[in-house]
């Protein structure tokens, strides 16, 4: 399912990399993820989270506006 959506949208999907932090950066987003015990930073135009709410609450959303937006969901 995930690869099918990615192929249809023409985008990159990163799996098995827990997101630790999300920052709004200009028109896109910068994500800090954990891969192999180390932090890695990736930049994206758009981000889709497909995970339970309790995992979403563990992610740090930098900036007041982004945090408010995520808290509203």
Short mmCIF file of C-alpha atoms in Angstrom, two decimals:
data_model
loop_
_atom_site.label_atom_id
_atom_site.label_comp_id
_atom_site.label_asym_id
_atom_site.label_seq_id
_atom_site.Cartn_x
_atom_site.Cartn_y
_atom_site.Cartn_z
CA UNK A 1 0.00 0.00 0.00
CA UNK A 2 2.72 2.48 0.99
CA UNK A 3 4.81 1.86 -2.12
CA UNK A 4 1.70 2.08 -4.30
CA UNK A 5 0.81 5.49 -2.89
CA UNK A 6 4.41 6.66 -3.28
CA UNK A 7 4.53 5.49 -6.90
CA UNK A 8 1.24 7.20 -7.69
CA UNK A 9 2.36 10.47 -6.12
CA UNK A 10 5.88 10.20 -7.52
CA UNK A 11 7.50 10.69 -4.13
CA UNK A 12 10.07 9.16 -1.83
CA UNK A 13 9.01 7.11 1.20
CA UNK A 14 11.24 6.50 4.19
CA UNK A 15 10.22 3.59 6.39
CA UNK A 16 11.62 2.16 9.62
CA UNK A 17 12.94 5.61 10.56
CA UNK A 18 11.11 7.06 13.58
CA UNK A 19 10.54 10.80 13.26
CA UNK A 20 11.89 12.79 16.19
CA UNK A 21 11.42 16.39 15.01
CA UNK A 22 9.57 18.31 12.30
CA UNK A 23 10.35 21.90 11.33
CA UNK A 24 8.62 24.10 8.78
CA UNK A 25 11.35 25.35 6.42
CA UNK A 26 10.18 27.85 3.82
CA UNK A 27 7.72 26.07 1.56
CA UNK A 28 8.64 22.60 2.91
CA UNK A 29 9.62 20.63 5.99
CA UNK A 30 12.80 19.35 7.60
CA UNK A 31 12.50 16.05 9.45
CA UNK A 32 14.96 14.59 11.90
CA UNK A 33 14.62 10.80 11.88
CA UNK A 34 16.40 7.96 13.65
CA UNK A 35 18.09 5.43 11.34
CA UNK A 36 20.39 2.72 12.59
CA UNK A 37 20.81 4.42 15.96
CA UNK A 38 21.82 7.75 14.41
CA UNK A 39 19.96 10.93 13.54
CA UNK A 40 19.47 11.80 9.88
CA UNK A 41 17.92 14.94 8.43
CA UNK A 42 15.72 14.95 5.33
CA UNK A 43 13.90 17.79 3.59
CA UNK A 44 10.50 17.36 1.93
CA UNK A 45 7.95 19.47 0.10
CA UNK A 46 5.11 17.63 1.86
CA UNK A 47 4.83 15.15 4.72
CA UNK A 48 2.17 12.51 5.41
CA UNK A 49 2.04 10.78 8.78
CA UNK A 50 0.30 7.40 8.88
CA UNK A 51 0.58 6.36 12.49
CA UNK A 52 -1.45 6.16 15.69
CA UNK A 53 -2.14 9.36 17.63
CA UNK A 54 -0.02 8.26 20.59
CA UNK A 55 3.05 8.09 18.31
CA UNK A 56 2.25 11.49 16.82
CA UNK A 57 2.41 12.99 20.33
CA UNK A 58 6.02 11.78 20.68
CA UNK A 59 7.22 13.90 17.75
CA UNK A 60 8.61 17.36 18.45
CA UNK A 61 6.97 19.92 16.16
CA UNK A 62 9.16 23.01 16.10
CA UNK A 63 7.53 26.41 16.07
CA UNK A 64 4.31 27.63 17.61
CA UNK A 65 2.20 27.55 14.42
CA UNK A 66 3.19 24.01 13.47
CA UNK A 67 2.63 22.77 17.03
CA UNK A 68 -0.81 24.40 17.18
CA UNK A 69 -1.77 22.87 13.84
CA UNK A 70 -0.75 19.39 14.99
CA UNK A 71 -2.44 19.81 18.37
CA UNK A 72 -5.70 20.64 16.58
CA UNK A 73 -5.72 17.15 15.07
#
